[in-house]
């Protein structure tokens, strides 16, 4: 997405330097910490900072209590249990290289046994707490950015549970409980997000697309989806920023 965004900028005569600080598994709490550290270390503040969040602040935040599966793996989640660690990486290898193993058995072993993926029964308190954390984090980032003269934008990403027309392939990957939890958190965020400057809800980006956009239930999309998101982000920033301009033609 950052790469395609940079291409849109160049195609519209905006000479920019785009740096990607996205980290797999991060949610807004970890991004807040990373943002402060990067700002502390830099000699020249950026003009614009973009945050693109949603899934890791809704479904996975509730399932893993802040620390996403990708980070658990990096933090040596199994400690001294060498055998379990070896089996984990073997299952992970099979998941990545054998579609049938992954779909029939691999994902269940990987998430439920190794990584303790546990979406609880729909709970209003969990929903509100999860959305509050996200909103508080972006409020703090916004306050820091404003004091430093940085334009900050917060985009709420599209998810399978926000797409109106799901393809048959996308429907196969839907977990009803995850769906309900995700929608609950998103609704809370959407209701209150307007209070934060430059919070922009682009979760409807794929609403009128019937074909498959999502490659899994976690919000990851294929190339066309990345292009659509990048274009939407560019368009939204162009409306607000004096730094990004749009030529008088539409990129398709």
PDB file of C-alpha atoms in Angstrom:
ATOM      1  CA  UNK A   1       0.000   0.000   0.000  1.00  0.00           C
ATOM      2  CA  UNK A   2       2.717   2.590   0.804  1.00  0.00           C
ATOM      3  CA  UNK A   3       4.484   1.733  -2.461  1.00  0.00           C
ATOM      4  CA  UNK A   4       1.334   2.153  -4.567  1.00  0.00           C
ATOM      5  CA  UNK A   5       0.483   5.348  -2.672  1.00  0.00           C
ATOM      6  CA  UNK A   6       3.938   6.696  -3.572  1.00  0.00           C
ATOM      7  CA  UNK A   7       3.284   5.881  -7.240  1.00  0.00           C
ATOM      8  CA  UNK A   8      -0.011   7.799  -7.169  1.00  0.00           C
ATOM      9  CA  UNK A   9       1.870  10.763  -5.706  1.00  0.00           C
ATOM     10  CA  UNK A  10       4.534  10.708  -8.400  1.00  0.00           C
ATOM     11  CA  UNK A  11       1.971  10.238 -11.161  1.00  0.00           C
ATOM     12  CA  UNK A  12       0.289  13.402  -9.911  1.00  0.00           C
ATOM     13  CA  UNK A  13       3.490  15.477  -9.774  1.00  0.00           C
ATOM     14  CA  UNK A  14       3.906  15.151  -5.996  1.00  0.00           C
ATOM     15  CA  UNK A  15       7.568  14.493  -5.250  1.00  0.00           C
ATOM     16  CA  UNK A  16       7.483  12.702  -1.924  1.00  0.00           C
ATOM     17  CA  UNK A  17       9.526  10.247   0.107  1.00  0.00           C
ATOM     18  CA  UNK A  18       7.294   7.489   1.495  1.00  0.00           C
ATOM     19  CA  UNK A  19       8.628   5.236   4.253  1.00  0.00           C
ATOM     20  CA  UNK A  20       6.838   2.110   5.421  1.00  0.00           C
ATOM     21  CA  UNK A  21       7.036   1.476   9.174  1.00  0.00           C
ATOM     22  CA  UNK A  22       4.242  -1.078   9.245  1.00  0.00           C
ATOM     23  CA  UNK A  23       4.947  -4.153  11.374  1.00  0.00           C
ATOM     24  CA  UNK A  24       3.005  -7.380  11.076  1.00  0.00           C
ATOM     25  CA  UNK A  25       0.730  -7.950  14.054  1.00  0.00           C
ATOM     26  CA  UNK A  26       0.847  -4.384  15.400  1.00  0.00           C
ATOM     27  CA  UNK A  27      -2.242  -2.674  16.756  1.00  0.00           C
ATOM     28  CA  UNK A  28      -2.651   1.015  17.628  1.00  0.00           C
ATOM     29  CA  UNK A  29      -1.165   0.590  21.122  1.00  0.00           C
ATOM     30  CA  UNK A  30       2.075  -0.799  19.698  1.00  0.00           C
ATOM     31  CA  UNK A  31       1.993   1.790  16.912  1.00  0.00           C
ATOM     32  CA  UNK A  32       1.728   4.579  19.481  1.00  0.00           C
ATOM     33  CA  UNK A  33       4.867   3.306  21.208  1.00  0.00           C
ATOM     34  CA  UNK A  34       6.685   2.889  17.888  1.00  0.00           C
ATOM     35  CA  UNK A  35       5.592   6.348  16.710  1.00  0.00           C
ATOM     36  CA  UNK A  36       6.975   8.024  19.842  1.00  0.00           C
ATOM     37  CA  UNK A  37      10.265   6.146  19.500  1.00  0.00           C
ATOM     38  CA  UNK A  38      10.643   7.040  15.811  1.00  0.00           C
ATOM     39  CA  UNK A  39       9.837  10.706  16.480  1.00  0.00           C
ATOM     40  CA  UNK A  40      12.318  10.765  19.347  1.00  0.00           C
ATOM     41  CA  UNK A  41      15.084   9.395  17.120  1.00  0.00           C
ATOM     42  CA  UNK A  42      14.500  11.481  13.994  1.00  0.00           C
ATOM     43  CA  UNK A  43      16.306  14.733  13.249  1.00  0.00           C
ATOM     44  CA  UNK A  44      13.616  16.012  10.892  1.00  0.00           C
ATOM     45  CA  UNK A  45       9.943  15.372  11.582  1.00  0.00           C
ATOM     46  CA  UNK A  46       7.844  13.980   8.726  1.00  0.00           C
ATOM     47  CA  UNK A  47       5.221  16.178   7.079  1.00  0.00           C
ATOM     48  CA  UNK A  48       2.528  13.477   7.074  1.00  0.00           C
ATOM     49  CA  UNK A  49       2.073  10.272   9.064  1.00  0.00           C
ATOM     50  CA  UNK A  50      -0.562   7.700   8.056  1.00  0.00           C
ATOM     51  CA  UNK A  51      -2.008   4.963  10.284  1.00  0.00           C
ATOM     52  CA  UNK A  52      -4.021   2.136   8.726  1.00  0.00           C
ATOM     53  CA  UNK A  53      -5.771  -0.043  11.303  1.00  0.00           C
ATOM     54  CA  UNK A  54      -8.826  -2.114  12.073  1.00  0.00           C
ATOM     55  CA  UNK A  55      -8.504  -5.871  12.345  1.00  0.00           C
ATOM     56  CA  UNK A  56      -5.731  -5.931  14.948  1.00  0.00           C
ATOM     57  CA  UNK A  57      -7.657  -3.390  17.028  1.00  0.00           C
ATOM     58  CA  UNK A  58     -10.877  -5.374  16.931  1.00  0.00           C
ATOM     59  CA  UNK A  59     -10.990  -9.147  16.567  1.00  0.00           C
ATOM     60  CA  UNK A  60      -7.357 -10.017  17.327  1.00  0.00           C
ATOM     61  CA  UNK A  61      -7.039  -7.524  20.186  1.00  0.00           C
ATOM     62  CA  UNK A  62      -9.853  -9.345  21.950  1.00  0.00           C
ATOM     63  CA  UNK A  63      -8.580 -12.809  21.002  1.00  0.00           C
ATOM     64  CA  UNK A  64      -4.979 -12.263  22.100  1.00  0.00           C
ATOM     65  CA  UNK A  65      -5.241  -9.460  24.660  1.00  0.00           C
ATOM     66  CA  UNK A  66      -2.937  -7.011  22.832  1.00  0.00           C
ATOM     67  CA  UNK A  67      -0.167  -9.331  21.549  1.00  0.00           C
ATOM     68  CA  UNK A  68      -0.908 -10.628  18.049  1.00  0.00           C
ATOM     69  CA  UNK A  69       0.097 -14.106  16.889  1.00  0.00           C
ATOM     70  CA  UNK A  70       2.898 -12.792  14.662  1.00  0.00           C
ATOM     71  CA  UNK A  71       4.476 -11.035  17.631  1.00  0.00           C
ATOM     72  CA  UNK A  72       4.032 -14.030  19.942  1.00  0.00           C
ATOM     73  CA  UNK A  73       6.075 -16.032  17.476  1.00  0.00           C
ATOM     74  CA  UNK A  74       8.823 -13.389  17.345  1.00  0.00           C
ATOM     75  CA  UNK A  75       8.896 -13.124  21.150  1.00  0.00           C
ATOM     76  CA  UNK A  76       9.834 -16.829  21.403  1.00  0.00           C
ATOM     77  CA  UNK A  77       6.361 -17.701  22.614  1.00  0.00           C
ATOM     78  CA  UNK A  78       7.315 -21.290  23.502  1.00  0.00           C
ATOM     79  CA  UNK A  79      10.232 -20.399  25.758  1.00  0.00           C
ATOM     80  CA  UNK A  80      12.255 -23.491  26.661  1.00  0.00           C
ATOM     81  CA  UNK A  81       9.829 -25.975  25.105  1.00  0.00           C
ATOM     82  CA  UNK A  82      12.053 -26.913  22.148  1.00  0.00           C
ATOM     83  CA  UNK A  83       9.889 -29.800  20.923  1.00  0.00           C
ATOM     84  CA  UNK A  84       6.735 -27.679  20.770  1.00  0.00           C
ATOM     85  CA  UNK A  85       8.688 -24.945  19.024  1.00  0.00           C
ATOM     86  CA  UNK A  86       9.985 -27.360  16.369  1.00  0.00           C
ATOM     87  CA  UNK A  87       6.522 -28.821  15.752  1.00  0.00           C
ATOM     88  CA  UNK A  88       5.110 -25.278  15.542  1.00  0.00           C
ATOM     89  CA  UNK A  89       7.520 -24.243  12.785  1.00  0.00           C
ATOM     90  CA  UNK A  90       6.935 -27.554  10.955  1.00  0.00           C
ATOM     91  CA  UNK A  91       3.156 -26.944  10.960  1.00  0.00           C
ATOM     92  CA  UNK A  92       3.755 -23.354   9.895  1.00  0.00           C
ATOM     93  CA  UNK A  93       5.916 -24.551   6.987  1.00  0.00           C
ATOM     94  CA  UNK A  94       3.220 -26.995   5.860  1.00  0.00           C
ATOM     95  CA  UNK A  95       0.570 -24.277   6.149  1.00  0.00           C
ATOM     96  CA  UNK A  96       2.555 -21.987   3.890  1.00  0.00           C
ATOM     97  CA  UNK A  97       3.317 -24.643   1.288  1.00  0.00           C
ATOM     98  CA  UNK A  98       0.359 -27.029   1.234  1.00  0.00           C
ATOM     99  CA  UNK A  99      -3.100 -25.565   0.643  1.00  0.00           C
ATOM    100  CA  UNK A 100      -5.019 -28.759   1.496  1.00  0.00           C
ATOM    101  CA  UNK A 101      -3.189 -29.330   4.770  1.00  0.00           C
ATOM    102  CA  UNK A 102      -3.749 -25.694   5.758  1.00  0.00           C
ATOM    103  CA  UNK A 103      -7.470 -25.706   4.974  1.00  0.00           C
ATOM    104  CA  UNK A 104      -8.304 -29.132   6.410  1.00  0.00           C
ATOM    105  CA  UNK A 105      -6.190 -29.252   9.560  1.00  0.00           C
ATOM    106  CA  UNK A 106      -3.278 -26.834   9.597  1.00  0.00           C
ATOM    107  CA  UNK A 107      -5.081 -23.621  10.527  1.00  0.00           C
ATOM    108  CA  UNK A 108      -6.922 -25.308  13.382  1.00  0.00           C
ATOM    109  CA  UNK A 109      -3.690 -26.674  14.852  1.00  0.00           C
ATOM    110  CA  UNK A 110      -1.790 -23.443  14.231  1.00  0.00           C
ATOM    111  CA  UNK A 111      -4.256 -21.010  15.770  1.00  0.00           C
ATOM    112  CA  UNK A 112      -6.191 -22.980  18.357  1.00  0.00           C
ATOM    113  CA  UNK A 113      -3.486 -25.262  19.767  1.00  0.00           C
ATOM    114  CA  UNK A 114      -0.227 -23.364  19.319  1.00  0.00           C
ATOM    115  CA  UNK A 115      -1.366 -19.755  19.531  1.00  0.00           C
ATOM    116  CA  UNK A 116      -4.399 -20.092  21.794  1.00  0.00           C
ATOM    117  CA  UNK A 117      -6.638 -18.083  19.472  1.00  0.00           C
ATOM    118  CA  UNK A 118      -9.750 -17.553  21.560  1.00  0.00           C
ATOM    119  CA  UNK A 119     -12.586 -15.298  20.532  1.00  0.00           C
ATOM    120  CA  UNK A 120     -14.924 -15.127  23.535  1.00  0.00           C
ATOM    121  CA  UNK A 121     -18.701 -15.041  23.362  1.00  0.00           C
ATOM    122  CA  UNK A 122     -19.984 -11.638  22.221  1.00  0.00           C
ATOM    123  CA  UNK A 123     -19.533  -9.294  25.143  1.00  0.00           C
ATOM    124  CA  UNK A 124     -20.440  -5.582  25.136  1.00  0.00           C
ATOM    125  CA  UNK A 125     -17.766  -4.782  27.735  1.00  0.00           C
ATOM    126  CA  UNK A 126     -15.019  -6.318  25.597  1.00  0.00           C
ATOM    127  CA  UNK A 127     -16.315  -4.448  22.563  1.00  0.00           C
ATOM    128  CA  UNK A 128     -16.309  -1.090  24.347  1.00  0.00           C
ATOM    129  CA  UNK A 129     -12.895  -1.651  25.947  1.00  0.00           C
ATOM    130  CA  UNK A 130     -11.324  -2.578  22.628  1.00  0.00           C
ATOM    131  CA  UNK A 131     -12.736   0.459  20.821  1.00  0.00           C
ATOM    132  CA  UNK A 132     -11.780   2.762  23.716  1.00  0.00           C
ATOM    133  CA  UNK A 133      -8.153   1.654  23.485  1.00  0.00           C
ATOM    134  CA  UNK A 134      -8.029   2.392  19.773  1.00  0.00           C
ATOM    135  CA  UNK A 135      -9.717   5.783  20.119  1.00  0.00           C
ATOM    136  CA  UNK A 136      -7.497   6.784  23.043  1.00  0.00           C
ATOM    137  CA  UNK A 137      -4.370   5.788  21.158  1.00  0.00           C
ATOM    138  CA  UNK A 138      -5.202   7.822  18.066  1.00  0.00           C
ATOM    139  CA  UNK A 139      -6.214  10.767  20.256  1.00  0.00           C
ATOM    140  CA  UNK A 140      -2.765  10.723  21.925  1.00  0.00           C
ATOM    141  CA  UNK A 141      -0.984  10.379  18.570  1.00  0.00           C
ATOM    142  CA  UNK A 142      -3.057  13.238  17.167  1.00  0.00           C
ATOM    143  CA  UNK A 143      -2.183  15.493  20.127  1.00  0.00           C
ATOM    144  CA  UNK A 144       1.545  14.757  19.841  1.00  0.00           C
ATOM    145  CA  UNK A 145       1.492  15.279  16.073  1.00  0.00           C
ATOM    146  CA  UNK A 146      -0.324  18.594  16.329  1.00  0.00           C
ATOM    147  CA  UNK A 147       2.239  19.927  18.810  1.00  0.00           C
ATOM    148  CA  UNK A 148       5.029  19.012  16.364  1.00  0.00           C
ATOM    149  CA  UNK A 149       3.334  20.341  13.225  1.00  0.00           C
ATOM    150  CA  UNK A 150       2.800  16.891  11.694  1.00  0.00           C
ATOM    151  CA  UNK A 151      -0.289  16.047   9.652  1.00  0.00           C
ATOM    152  CA  UNK A 152      -1.632  12.728  10.943  1.00  0.00           C
ATOM    153  CA  UNK A 153      -4.303  10.575   9.302  1.00  0.00           C
ATOM    154  CA  UNK A 154      -6.041   7.544  10.781  1.00  0.00           C
ATOM    155  CA  UNK A 155      -7.719   5.191   8.298  1.00  0.00           C
ATOM    156  CA  UNK A 156     -10.122   2.462   9.416  1.00  0.00           C
ATOM    157  CA  UNK A 157      -9.427  -0.428   7.061  1.00  0.00           C
ATOM    158  CA  UNK A 158     -12.040  -2.390   5.108  1.00  0.00           C
ATOM    159  CA  UNK A 159     -12.671  -5.898   6.372  1.00  0.00           C
ATOM    160  CA  UNK A 160     -14.731  -8.884   5.179  1.00  0.00           C
ATOM    161  CA  UNK A 161     -17.318  -7.959   7.838  1.00  0.00           C
ATOM    162  CA  UNK A 162     -17.676  -4.477   6.317  1.00  0.00           C
ATOM    163  CA  UNK A 163     -18.041  -5.644   2.698  1.00  0.00           C
ATOM    164  CA  UNK A 164     -21.648  -5.642   1.477  1.00  0.00           C
ATOM    165  CA  UNK A 165     -21.235  -8.166  -1.321  1.00  0.00           C
ATOM    166  CA  UNK A 166     -19.103 -11.136  -0.357  1.00  0.00           C
ATOM    167  CA  UNK A 167     -17.952 -13.561  -3.049  1.00  0.00           C
ATOM    168  CA  UNK A 168     -18.445 -17.299  -2.529  1.00  0.00           C
ATOM    169  CA  UNK A 169     -14.737 -17.645  -1.740  1.00  0.00           C
ATOM    170  CA  UNK A 170     -14.913 -14.890   0.883  1.00  0.00           C
ATOM    171  CA  UNK A 171     -18.018 -16.422   2.475  1.00  0.00           C
ATOM    172  CA  UNK A 172     -16.140 -19.701   3.017  1.00  0.00           C
ATOM    173  CA  UNK A 173     -13.641 -17.910   5.225  1.00  0.00           C
ATOM    174  CA  UNK A 174     -16.158 -16.197   7.459  1.00  0.00           C
ATOM    175  CA  UNK A 175     -16.318 -17.065  11.146  1.00  0.00           C
ATOM    176  CA  UNK A 176     -19.660 -15.837  12.484  1.00  0.00           C
ATOM    177  CA  UNK A 177     -18.346 -15.074  15.974  1.00  0.00           C
ATOM    178  CA  UNK A 178     -15.349 -13.124  14.641  1.00  0.00           C
ATOM    179  CA  UNK A 179     -17.723 -11.314  12.293  1.00  0.00           C
ATOM    180  CA  UNK A 180     -19.988 -10.199  15.132  1.00  0.00           C
ATOM    181  CA  UNK A 181     -17.091  -9.108  17.359  1.00  0.00           C
ATOM    182  CA  UNK A 182     -15.431  -7.177  14.535  1.00  0.00           C
ATOM    183  CA  UNK A 183     -18.637  -5.392  13.569  1.00  0.00           C
ATOM    184  CA  UNK A 184     -19.281  -4.478  17.203  1.00  0.00           C
ATOM    185  CA  UNK A 185     -15.876  -2.860  17.665  1.00  0.00           C
ATOM    186  CA  UNK A 186     -16.091  -1.086  14.308  1.00  0.00           C
ATOM    187  CA  UNK A 187     -19.500   0.369  15.155  1.00  0.00           C
ATOM    188  CA  UNK A 188     -18.130   1.831  18.401  1.00  0.00           C
ATOM    189  CA  UNK A 189     -15.110   3.253  16.582  1.00  0.00           C
ATOM    190  CA  UNK A 190     -17.236   4.705  13.785  1.00  0.00           C
ATOM    191  CA  UNK A 191     -19.652   6.328  16.234  1.00  0.00           C
ATOM    192  CA  UNK A 192     -16.910   8.096  18.191  1.00  0.00           C
ATOM    193  CA  UNK A 193     -14.025   8.356  15.724  1.00  0.00           C
ATOM    194  CA  UNK A 194     -15.216  11.662  14.269  1.00  0.00           C
ATOM    195  CA  UNK A 195     -14.115  13.352  17.501  1.00  0.00           C
ATOM    196  CA  UNK A 196     -10.483  12.751  16.520  1.00  0.00           C
ATOM    197  CA  UNK A 197      -9.034  15.030  13.865  1.00  0.00           C
ATOM    198  CA  UNK A 198      -8.386  13.291  10.539  1.00  0.00           C
ATOM    199  CA  UNK A 199      -9.980   9.992  11.492  1.00  0.00           C
ATOM    200  CA  UNK A 200     -11.231   8.649   8.159  1.00  0.00           C
ATOM    201  CA  UNK A 201     -13.434   5.595   7.782  1.00  0.00           C
ATOM    202  CA  UNK A 202     -12.626   3.804   4.514  1.00  0.00           C
ATOM    203  CA  UNK A 203     -14.111   0.480   5.593  1.00  0.00           C
ATOM    204  CA  UNK A 204     -16.651   0.801   2.751  1.00  0.00           C
ATOM    205  CA  UNK A 205     -13.964   0.789   0.041  1.00  0.00           C
ATOM    206  CA  UNK A 206     -15.018  -2.590  -1.401  1.00  0.00           C
ATOM    207  CA  UNK A 207     -18.750  -2.375  -0.769  1.00  0.00           C
ATOM    208  CA  UNK A 208     -19.815  -2.455  -4.410  1.00  0.00           C
ATOM    209  CA  UNK A 209     -17.380  -5.152  -5.528  1.00  0.00           C
ATOM    210  CA  UNK A 210     -18.853  -8.643  -5.876  1.00  0.00           C
ATOM    211  CA  UNK A 211     -15.668 -10.509  -6.783  1.00  0.00           C
ATOM    212  CA  UNK A 212     -13.085 -11.767  -4.313  1.00  0.00           C
ATOM    213  CA  UNK A 213     -10.910  -9.047  -2.788  1.00  0.00           C
ATOM    214  CA  UNK A 214      -9.893 -10.600   0.525  1.00  0.00           C
ATOM    215  CA  UNK A 215      -7.452 -13.508   0.523  1.00  0.00           C
ATOM    216  CA  UNK A 216      -8.262 -14.410   4.142  1.00  0.00           C
ATOM    217  CA  UNK A 217     -10.588 -13.417   6.984  1.00  0.00           C
ATOM    218  CA  UNK A 218      -7.924 -11.137   8.484  1.00  0.00           C
ATOM    219  CA  UNK A 219      -8.277  -8.218   6.089  1.00  0.00           C
ATOM    220  CA  UNK A 220      -5.404  -9.075   3.746  1.00  0.00           C
ATOM    221  CA  UNK A 221      -6.264  -8.317   0.133  1.00  0.00           C
ATOM    222  CA  UNK A 222      -4.853  -9.091  -3.299  1.00  0.00           C
ATOM    223  CA  UNK A 223      -3.195  -6.584  -5.638  1.00  0.00           C
ATOM    224  CA  UNK A 224      -6.392  -4.957  -6.863  1.00  0.00           C
ATOM    225  CA  UNK A 225      -7.525  -4.434  -3.263  1.00  0.00           C
ATOM    226  CA  UNK A 226      -4.211  -2.818  -2.358  1.00  0.00           C
ATOM    227  CA  UNK A 227      -4.515  -0.495  -5.336  1.00  0.00           C
ATOM    228  CA  UNK A 228      -8.067   0.535  -4.389  1.00  0.00           C
ATOM    229  CA  UNK A 229      -7.063   1.203  -0.778  1.00  0.00           C
ATOM    230  CA  UNK A 230      -4.001   3.194  -1.855  1.00  0.00           C
ATOM    231  CA  UNK A 231      -6.057   5.311  -4.231  1.00  0.00           C
ATOM    232  CA  UNK A 232      -8.687   5.935  -1.536  1.00  0.00           C
ATOM    233  CA  UNK A 233      -6.027   6.992   0.975  1.00  0.00           C
ATOM    234  CA  UNK A 234      -4.495   9.312  -1.613  1.00  0.00           C
ATOM    235  CA  UNK A 235      -7.870  10.857  -2.442  1.00  0.00           C
ATOM    236  CA  UNK A 236      -8.759  11.422   1.219  1.00  0.00           C
ATOM    237  CA  UNK A 237      -5.419  13.038   2.068  1.00  0.00           C
ATOM    238  CA  UNK A 238      -5.647  15.203  -1.037  1.00  0.00           C
ATOM    239  CA  UNK A 239      -8.946  16.642   0.232  1.00  0.00           C
ATOM    240  CA  UNK A 240      -7.374  17.824   3.474  1.00  0.00           C
ATOM    241  CA  UNK A 241      -3.668  18.390   2.910  1.00  0.00           C
ATOM    242  CA  UNK A 242      -1.971  21.313   1.201  1.00  0.00           C
ATOM    243  CA  UNK A 243       1.033  19.028   0.628  1.00  0.00           C
ATOM    244  CA  UNK A 244      -0.660  16.512  -1.698  1.00  0.00           C
ATOM    245  CA  UNK A 245      -2.361  17.642  -4.898  1.00  0.00           C
ATOM    246  CA  UNK A 246      -4.432  15.758  -7.464  1.00  0.00           C
ATOM    247  CA  UNK A 247      -4.353  16.377 -11.191  1.00  0.00           C
ATOM    248  CA  UNK A 248      -7.577  16.949 -13.096  1.00  0.00           C
ATOM    249  CA  UNK A 249      -8.011  13.368 -14.155  1.00  0.00           C
ATOM    250  CA  UNK A 250      -9.066  10.132 -12.486  1.00  0.00           C
ATOM    251  CA  UNK A 251      -6.696   7.229 -12.013  1.00  0.00           C
ATOM    252  CA  UNK A 252      -8.474   3.956 -12.693  1.00  0.00           C
TER     253      UNK A 252
END
